[in-house]
Amino acid sequence: MTTDGWGAQLTTRVAEQIRRHRKAAGLTVAETADACTARGLPVPKTTITNLETGRRSSVELAEFLILADVLGVPPITLLFPLDTAPTVDVLPGQPVSTWDGLAWFTGETASAEAAPKGSPRELLDLFRAHGDAVAAARASTSLAKERRRMANTTLDPARRTELLEAATGYEQFAFDDCRALGAFRDSMRERGLVPPELPADLAFVDQPNASSKDSV
């Protein structure tokens, strides 16, 4: 396959997904164009129509992103439709499974060795690990709060004692997870990186002398 042929095939795949998701969202071409304009990037009706009908052989990155937002889908799904295409050509003449193509695009392809420190792949892995740490801290903190609430609302003294003991255990898990998250974020800053903003319920993690036990 020539480079031109691959590029046209790529645009066709994206255009098919735009049309599919537009119809699923119940949007007309005019409504889609208006929504793009409302988001700050005018995409004329003719542009959308020409894409969907194959009269346009390329799509600009800005158009691609704004259309994905209007359609309410992750941009990656326009490029790699997991539910409609079993394989895709990630590069000219290089067919792979759609999932493998998506993983390549997002930097999630399995690797037998750790990526070199400071490499693009290592930074991706680092920020994903931070996301996992945030999820763990949110889950354990939420569980601790729920167990404490249950203990404080029961009228059965024996049950209350049991629930308070359980709550204390969950609070220790939450404390450990939040402390680990704080240390992770500190290590990122020491490398000159800016950690993502924390959810409101974990904002205390960045406060001096923060204690998750005080937050639950």
Short mmCIF file of N, CA and C in Angstrom, two decimals, residues 51-192:
data_model
loop_
_atom_site.label_atom_id
_atom_site.label_comp_id
_atom_site.label_asym_id
_atom_site.label_seq_id
_atom_site.Cartn_x
_atom_site.Cartn_y
_atom_site.Cartn_z
N LEU A 51 -16.35 14.85 4.43
CA LEU A 51 -15.65 13.78 5.12
C LEU A 51 -16.47 12.49 5.10
N GLU A 52 -17.72 12.62 5.46
CA GLU A 52 -18.57 11.44 5.59
C GLU A 52 -18.86 10.78 4.24
N THR A 53 -18.83 11.55 3.17
CA THR A 53 -19.13 10.99 1.85
C THR A 53 -17.88 10.62 1.07
N GLY A 54 -16.71 10.84 1.66
CA GLY A 54 -15.47 10.45 1.00
C GLY A 54 -14.93 11.45 0.01
N ARG A 55 -15.53 12.63 -0.07
CA ARG A 55 -15.04 13.64 -1.00
C ARG A 55 -13.86 14.42 -0.45
N ARG A 56 -13.56 14.19 0.81
CA ARG A 56 -12.39 14.81 1.42
C ARG A 56 -11.46 13.71 1.89
N SER A 57 -10.18 13.80 1.52
CA SER A 57 -9.24 12.70 1.78
C SER A 57 -8.36 12.91 3.00
N SER A 58 -8.60 13.97 3.75
CA SER A 58 -7.81 14.21 4.96
C SER A 58 -8.65 14.94 5.99
N VAL A 59 -8.24 14.83 7.24
CA VAL A 59 -8.91 15.54 8.32
C VAL A 59 -7.85 16.19 9.21
N GLU A 60 -8.04 17.43 9.53
CA GLU A 60 -7.07 18.13 10.37
C GLU A 60 -7.18 17.64 11.81
N LEU A 61 -6.06 17.69 12.51
CA LEU A 61 -6.03 17.22 13.89
C LEU A 61 -7.01 18.01 14.76
N ALA A 62 -7.06 19.34 14.58
CA ALA A 62 -7.97 20.15 15.39
C ALA A 62 -9.42 19.75 15.12
N GLU A 63 -9.76 19.49 13.86
CA GLU A 63 -11.11 19.06 13.52
C GLU A 63 -11.41 17.70 14.16
N PHE A 64 -10.44 16.82 14.07
CA PHE A 64 -10.57 15.47 14.63
C PHE A 64 -10.92 15.54 16.12
N LEU A 65 -10.20 16.38 16.86
CA LEU A 65 -10.40 16.47 18.31
C LEU A 65 -11.72 17.13 18.66
N ILE A 66 -12.08 18.20 17.96
CA ILE A 66 -13.32 18.89 18.29
C ILE A 66 -14.52 18.04 17.94
N LEU A 67 -14.44 17.29 16.84
CA LEU A 67 -15.56 16.42 16.46
C LEU A 67 -15.73 15.28 17.47
N ALA A 68 -14.62 14.73 17.95
CA ALA A 68 -14.72 13.67 18.97
C ALA A 68 -15.42 14.20 20.21
N ASP A 69 -15.10 15.42 20.61
CA ASP A 69 -15.73 16.00 21.80
C ASP A 69 -17.21 16.23 21.57
N VAL A 70 -17.56 16.75 20.40
CA VAL A 70 -18.97 16.99 20.08
C VAL A 70 -19.75 15.68 20.10
N LEU A 71 -19.14 14.63 19.58
CA LEU A 71 -19.82 13.33 19.50
C LEU A 71 -19.79 12.58 20.82
N GLY A 72 -19.03 13.08 21.78
CA GLY A 72 -18.99 12.46 23.10
C GLY A 72 -18.26 11.13 23.13
N VAL A 73 -17.21 11.01 22.31
CA VAL A 73 -16.45 9.75 22.28
C VAL A 73 -14.97 10.06 22.48
N PRO A 74 -14.21 9.14 23.06
CA PRO A 74 -12.76 9.34 23.14
C PRO A 74 -12.17 9.43 21.74
N PRO A 75 -11.32 10.40 21.46
CA PRO A 75 -10.76 10.53 20.11
C PRO A 75 -10.14 9.23 19.58
N ILE A 76 -9.53 8.47 20.47
CA ILE A 76 -8.85 7.24 20.06
C ILE A 76 -9.81 6.27 19.40
N THR A 77 -11.08 6.29 19.78
CA THR A 77 -12.04 5.33 19.22
C THR A 77 -12.41 5.66 17.78
N LEU A 78 -12.16 6.90 17.36
CA LEU A 78 -12.38 7.24 15.96
C LEU A 78 -11.29 6.65 15.07
N LEU A 79 -10.10 6.53 15.64
CA LEU A 79 -8.97 5.96 14.90
C LEU A 79 -8.95 4.44 14.96
N PHE A 80 -9.33 3.90 16.11
CA PHE A 80 -9.26 2.46 16.33
C PHE A 80 -10.60 1.94 16.83
N PRO A 81 -11.55 1.71 15.92
CA PRO A 81 -12.88 1.23 16.31
C PRO A 81 -12.86 -0.25 16.68
N LEU A 82 -12.75 -0.52 17.95
CA LEU A 82 -12.59 -1.89 18.42
C LEU A 82 -13.79 -2.78 18.10
N ASP A 83 -14.96 -2.17 18.00
CA ASP A 83 -16.16 -2.98 17.80
C ASP A 83 -16.54 -3.19 16.34
N THR A 84 -15.84 -2.55 15.41
CA THR A 84 -16.22 -2.70 14.00
C THR A 84 -15.08 -3.13 13.10
N ALA A 85 -13.83 -2.98 13.54
CA ALA A 85 -12.69 -3.34 12.69
C ALA A 85 -11.76 -4.28 13.44
N PRO A 86 -11.67 -5.54 13.03
CA PRO A 86 -10.78 -6.47 13.72
C PRO A 86 -9.30 -6.15 13.54
N THR A 87 -8.94 -5.55 12.39
CA THR A 87 -7.55 -5.18 12.14
C THR A 87 -7.50 -3.77 11.53
N VAL A 88 -6.36 -3.13 11.67
CA VAL A 88 -6.11 -1.83 11.05
C VAL A 88 -4.66 -1.80 10.59
N ASP A 89 -4.37 -0.95 9.62
CA ASP A 89 -2.98 -0.72 9.21
C ASP A 89 -2.47 0.46 10.01
N VAL A 90 -1.59 0.20 11.00
CA VAL A 90 -1.09 1.29 11.82
C VAL A 90 -0.13 2.18 11.03
N LEU A 91 0.53 1.60 10.04
CA LEU A 91 1.41 2.30 9.11
C LEU A 91 1.21 1.64 7.74
N PRO A 92 1.68 2.25 6.68
CA PRO A 92 1.46 1.65 5.36
C PRO A 92 1.94 0.20 5.29
N GLY A 93 1.00 -0.70 4.97
CA GLY A 93 1.35 -2.10 4.81
C GLY A 93 1.68 -2.82 6.10
N GLN A 94 1.22 -2.30 7.25
CA GLN A 94 1.50 -2.93 8.54
C GLN A 94 0.19 -3.19 9.29
N PRO A 95 -0.54 -4.24 8.88
CA PRO A 95 -1.80 -4.56 9.58
C PRO A 95 -1.55 -5.23 10.92
N VAL A 96 -2.31 -4.83 11.92
CA VAL A 96 -2.27 -5.46 13.25
C VAL A 96 -3.69 -5.51 13.76
N SER A 97 -3.90 -6.23 14.85
CA SER A 97 -5.22 -6.21 15.47
C SER A 97 -5.51 -4.78 15.93
N THR A 98 -6.79 -4.43 15.92
CA THR A 98 -7.16 -3.06 16.29
C THR A 98 -6.71 -2.73 17.70
N TRP A 99 -6.82 -3.70 18.61
CA TRP A 99 -6.38 -3.44 19.98
C TRP A 99 -4.88 -3.20 20.04
N ASP A 100 -4.10 -4.00 19.31
CA ASP A 100 -2.65 -3.81 19.31
C ASP A 100 -2.29 -2.45 18.72
N GLY A 101 -3.05 -2.02 17.71
CA GLY A 101 -2.81 -0.71 17.14
C GLY A 101 -3.11 0.39 18.14
N LEU A 102 -4.21 0.24 18.86
CA LEU A 102 -4.57 1.23 19.88
C LEU A 102 -3.52 1.28 20.98
N ALA A 103 -3.05 0.10 21.41
CA ALA A 103 -2.04 0.05 22.47
C ALA A 103 -0.74 0.69 22.01
N TRP A 104 -0.38 0.48 20.75
CA TRP A 104 0.81 1.13 20.20
C TRP A 104 0.65 2.65 20.22
N PHE A 105 -0.53 3.13 19.83
CA PHE A 105 -0.79 4.56 19.75
C PHE A 105 -0.70 5.21 21.13
N THR A 106 -1.20 4.53 22.15
CA THR A 106 -1.24 5.10 23.50
C THR A 106 -0.02 4.76 24.35
N GLY A 107 0.91 3.99 23.79
CA GLY A 107 2.10 3.64 24.55
C GLY A 107 1.87 2.55 25.57
N GLU A 108 0.90 1.69 25.33
CA GLU A 108 0.60 0.62 26.27
C GLU A 108 1.05 -0.76 25.80
N THR A 109 1.77 -0.81 24.69
CA THR A 109 2.26 -2.09 24.20
C THR A 109 3.15 -2.73 25.26
N ALA A 110 2.90 -4.01 25.54
CA ALA A 110 3.66 -4.70 26.57
C ALA A 110 5.15 -4.70 26.25
N SER A 111 5.96 -4.52 27.28
CA SER A 111 7.41 -4.50 27.11
C SER A 111 8.05 -5.40 28.17
N ALA A 112 9.04 -6.18 27.74
CA ALA A 112 9.69 -7.10 28.66
C ALA A 112 10.63 -6.39 29.61
N GLU A 113 11.07 -5.19 29.26
CA GLU A 113 12.01 -4.45 30.08
C GLU A 113 11.44 -3.07 30.42
N ALA A 114 11.86 -2.57 31.56
CA ALA A 114 11.44 -1.23 31.95
C ALA A 114 12.01 -0.20 30.99
N ALA A 115 11.21 0.80 30.67
CA ALA A 115 11.68 1.85 29.77
C ALA A 115 12.75 2.69 30.45
N PRO A 116 13.73 3.17 29.70
CA PRO A 116 14.78 4.02 30.29
C PRO A 116 14.18 5.25 30.97
N LYS A 117 14.74 5.62 32.09
CA LYS A 117 14.23 6.76 32.84
C LYS A 117 14.29 8.02 31.98
N GLY A 118 13.20 8.76 31.97
CA GLY A 118 13.13 9.98 31.20
C GLY A 118 12.68 9.80 29.78
N SER A 119 12.53 8.55 29.33
CA SER A 119 12.06 8.30 27.97
C SER A 119 10.57 8.58 27.89
N PRO A 120 10.05 8.83 26.69
CA PRO A 120 8.60 9.07 26.56
C PRO A 120 7.77 7.94 27.16
N ARG A 121 8.18 6.69 26.92
CA ARG A 121 7.42 5.56 27.45
C ARG A 121 7.48 5.53 28.97
N GLU A 122 8.63 5.82 29.54
CA GLU A 122 8.74 5.80 31.01
C GLU A 122 7.87 6.86 31.64
N LEU A 123 7.78 8.03 31.00
CA LEU A 123 6.93 9.10 31.54
C LEU A 123 5.46 8.71 31.47
N LEU A 124 5.06 8.06 30.37
CA LEU A 124 3.69 7.58 30.27
C LEU A 124 3.38 6.58 31.38
N ASP A 125 4.30 5.64 31.58
CA ASP A 125 4.11 4.63 32.63
C ASP A 125 4.04 5.28 34.01
N LEU A 126 4.86 6.30 34.22
CA LEU A 126 4.89 6.99 35.52
C LEU A 126 3.55 7.66 35.81
N PHE A 127 3.02 8.37 34.83
CA PHE A 127 1.76 9.07 35.05
C PHE A 127 0.59 8.09 35.17
N ARG A 128 0.67 6.96 34.47
CA ARG A 128 -0.37 5.95 34.64
C ARG A 128 -0.30 5.35 36.05
N ALA A 129 0.91 5.13 36.54
CA ALA A 129 1.07 4.61 37.90
C ALA A 129 0.52 5.61 38.91
N HIS A 130 0.70 6.89 38.64
CA HIS A 130 0.13 7.90 39.52
C HIS A 130 -1.40 7.79 39.51
N GLY A 131 -1.98 7.58 38.34
CA GLY A 131 -3.43 7.42 38.26
C GLY A 131 -3.91 6.22 39.06
N ASP A 132 -3.13 5.14 39.03
CA ASP A 132 -3.49 3.95 39.81
C ASP A 132 -3.42 4.26 41.31
N ALA A 133 -2.41 5.04 41.71
CA ALA A 133 -2.27 5.39 43.12
C ALA A 133 -3.42 6.27 43.59
N VAL A 134 -3.86 7.17 42.73
CA VAL A 134 -5.02 8.02 43.05
C VAL A 134 -6.27 7.16 43.22
N ALA A 135 -6.47 6.22 42.31
CA ALA A 135 -7.64 5.35 42.38
C ALA A 135 -7.64 4.52 43.66
N ALA A 136 -6.47 4.00 44.04
CA ALA A 136 -6.38 3.20 45.26
C ALA A 136 -6.69 4.05 46.49
N ALA A 137 -6.15 5.26 46.53
CA ALA A 137 -6.37 6.14 47.69
C ALA A 137 -7.84 6.55 47.78
N ARG A 138 -8.47 6.81 46.66
CA ARG A 138 -9.88 7.19 46.67
C ARG A 138 -10.75 6.03 47.15
N ALA A 139 -10.43 4.83 46.67
CA ALA A 139 -11.23 3.67 47.05
C ALA A 139 -11.11 3.38 48.54
N SER A 140 -9.89 3.35 49.06
CA SER A 140 -9.72 3.02 50.47
C SER A 140 -10.27 4.12 51.38
N THR A 141 -10.13 5.37 50.97
CA THR A 141 -10.66 6.48 51.76
C THR A 141 -12.19 6.41 51.81
N SER A 142 -12.79 6.11 50.66
CA SER A 142 -14.25 6.01 50.60
C SER A 142 -14.75 4.86 51.47
N LEU A 143 -14.07 3.73 51.42
CA LEU A 143 -14.47 2.58 52.24
C LEU A 143 -14.33 2.90 53.72
N ALA A 144 -13.27 3.59 54.09
CA ALA A 144 -13.07 3.94 55.49
C ALA A 144 -14.19 4.85 56.00
N LYS A 145 -14.57 5.83 55.19
CA LYS A 145 -15.64 6.75 55.58
C LYS A 145 -16.96 6.00 55.71
N GLU A 146 -17.21 5.08 54.80
CA GLU A 146 -18.47 4.34 54.84
C GLU A 146 -18.54 3.45 56.08
N ARG A 147 -17.43 2.78 56.43
CA ARG A 147 -17.43 1.93 57.61
C ARG A 147 -17.60 2.76 58.88
N ARG A 148 -17.00 3.93 58.94
CA ARG A 148 -17.15 4.81 60.10
C ARG A 148 -18.59 5.29 60.19
N ARG A 149 -19.21 5.62 59.05
CA ARG A 149 -20.60 6.06 59.05
C ARG A 149 -21.51 4.96 59.56
N MET A 150 -21.28 3.74 59.11
CA MET A 150 -22.10 2.62 59.55
C MET A 150 -21.96 2.41 61.06
N ALA A 151 -20.74 2.54 61.56
CA ALA A 151 -20.50 2.35 62.99
C ALA A 151 -21.22 3.42 63.82
N ASN A 152 -21.26 4.62 63.29
CA ASN A 152 -21.85 5.73 64.04
C ASN A 152 -23.37 5.78 63.96
N THR A 153 -23.97 4.98 63.09
CA THR A 153 -25.42 5.03 62.94
C THR A 153 -26.13 3.80 63.50
N THR A 154 -25.40 2.74 63.84
CA THR A 154 -26.05 1.56 64.36
C THR A 154 -26.43 1.76 65.83
N LEU A 155 -27.54 1.16 66.25
CA LEU A 155 -28.01 1.26 67.63
C LEU A 155 -27.65 0.03 68.45
N ASP A 156 -27.07 -0.96 67.81
CA ASP A 156 -26.67 -2.20 68.48
C ASP A 156 -25.25 -2.04 69.02
N PRO A 157 -25.07 -2.03 70.35
CA PRO A 157 -23.73 -1.81 70.93
C PRO A 157 -22.69 -2.82 70.43
N ALA A 158 -23.07 -4.09 70.34
CA ALA A 158 -22.12 -5.11 69.89
C ALA A 158 -21.74 -4.86 68.44
N ARG A 159 -22.76 -4.56 67.65
CA ARG A 159 -22.51 -4.29 66.23
C ARG A 159 -21.66 -3.04 66.05
N ARG A 160 -21.90 -2.06 66.91
CA ARG A 160 -21.12 -0.82 66.84
C ARG A 160 -19.65 -1.10 67.11
N THR A 161 -19.37 -1.91 68.13
CA THR A 161 -17.99 -2.25 68.46
C THR A 161 -17.32 -2.95 67.28
N GLU A 162 -18.05 -3.88 66.68
CA GLU A 162 -17.52 -4.62 65.53
C GLU A 162 -17.21 -3.69 64.36
N LEU A 163 -18.15 -2.78 64.10
CA LEU A 163 -17.97 -1.88 62.97
C LEU A 163 -16.85 -0.86 63.23
N LEU A 164 -16.71 -0.43 64.47
CA LEU A 164 -15.63 0.51 64.80
C LEU A 164 -14.27 -0.14 64.59
N GLU A 165 -14.15 -1.41 64.95
CA GLU A 165 -12.89 -2.12 64.73
C GLU A 165 -12.60 -2.23 63.23
N ALA A 166 -13.65 -2.54 62.46
CA ALA A 166 -13.48 -2.64 61.02
C ALA A 166 -13.10 -1.28 60.43
N ALA A 167 -13.76 -0.23 60.93
CA ALA A 167 -13.48 1.11 60.43
C ALA A 167 -12.03 1.50 60.69
N THR A 168 -11.53 1.15 61.85
CA THR A 168 -10.14 1.46 62.19
C THR A 168 -9.18 0.79 61.21
N GLY A 169 -9.49 -0.45 60.86
CA GLY A 169 -8.64 -1.17 59.90
C GLY A 169 -8.67 -0.52 58.53
N TYR A 170 -9.87 -0.15 58.07
CA TYR A 170 -9.98 0.50 56.77
C TYR A 170 -9.28 1.86 56.78
N GLU A 171 -9.36 2.56 57.90
CA GLU A 171 -8.71 3.86 57.99
C GLU A 171 -7.19 3.73 57.92
N GLN A 172 -6.66 2.63 58.42
CA GLN A 172 -5.23 2.41 58.31
C GLN A 172 -4.84 2.17 56.86
N PHE A 173 -5.67 1.40 56.13
CA PHE A 173 -5.42 1.20 54.71
C PHE A 173 -5.44 2.54 53.98
N ALA A 174 -6.43 3.36 54.31
CA ALA A 174 -6.56 4.66 53.65
C ALA A 174 -5.35 5.53 53.96
N PHE A 175 -4.92 5.51 55.21
CA PHE A 175 -3.75 6.29 55.61
C PHE A 175 -2.52 5.87 54.82
N ASP A 176 -2.31 4.55 54.71
CA ASP A 176 -1.15 4.05 53.99
C ASP A 176 -1.21 4.40 52.50
N ASP A 177 -2.41 4.26 51.91
CA ASP A 177 -2.56 4.58 50.48
C ASP A 177 -2.34 6.06 50.21
N CYS A 178 -2.87 6.91 51.07
CA CYS A 178 -2.71 8.35 50.87
C CYS A 178 -1.27 8.79 51.11
N ARG A 179 -0.63 8.18 52.09
CA ARG A 179 0.77 8.50 52.34
C ARG A 179 1.63 8.08 51.15
N ALA A 180 1.34 6.90 50.58
CA ALA A 180 2.08 6.44 49.41
C ALA A 180 1.84 7.37 48.22
N LEU A 181 0.61 7.83 48.07
CA LEU A 181 0.30 8.76 46.99
C LEU A 181 1.07 10.06 47.16
N GLY A 182 1.12 10.58 48.39
CA GLY A 182 1.86 11.81 48.64
C GLY A 182 3.34 11.64 48.33
N ALA A 183 3.91 10.50 48.71
CA ALA A 183 5.32 10.24 48.43
C ALA A 183 5.57 10.14 46.93
N PHE A 184 4.62 9.52 46.22
CA PHE A 184 4.73 9.39 44.77
C PHE A 184 4.76 10.77 44.13
N ARG A 185 3.86 11.64 44.57
CA ARG A 185 3.78 12.98 44.00
C ARG A 185 5.04 13.78 44.33
N ASP A 186 5.58 13.59 45.53
CA ASP A 186 6.83 14.28 45.88
C ASP A 186 7.97 13.83 44.98
N SER A 187 8.02 12.53 44.70
CA SER A 187 9.09 12.02 43.84
C SER A 187 8.96 12.57 42.42
N MET A 188 7.72 12.78 41.96
CA MET A 188 7.53 13.37 40.64
C MET A 188 8.03 14.82 40.62
N ARG A 189 7.73 15.55 41.66
CA ARG A 189 8.18 16.95 41.73
C ARG A 189 9.70 17.03 41.80
N GLU A 190 10.33 16.09 42.49
CA GLU A 190 11.79 16.08 42.57
C GLU A 190 12.43 15.88 41.20
N ARG A 191 11.68 15.28 40.29
CA ARG A 191 12.16 15.09 38.92
C ARG A 191 11.81 16.27 38.02
N GLY A 192 11.19 17.29 38.60
CA GLY A 192 10.81 18.45 37.81
C GLY A 192 9.50 18.29 37.07
#
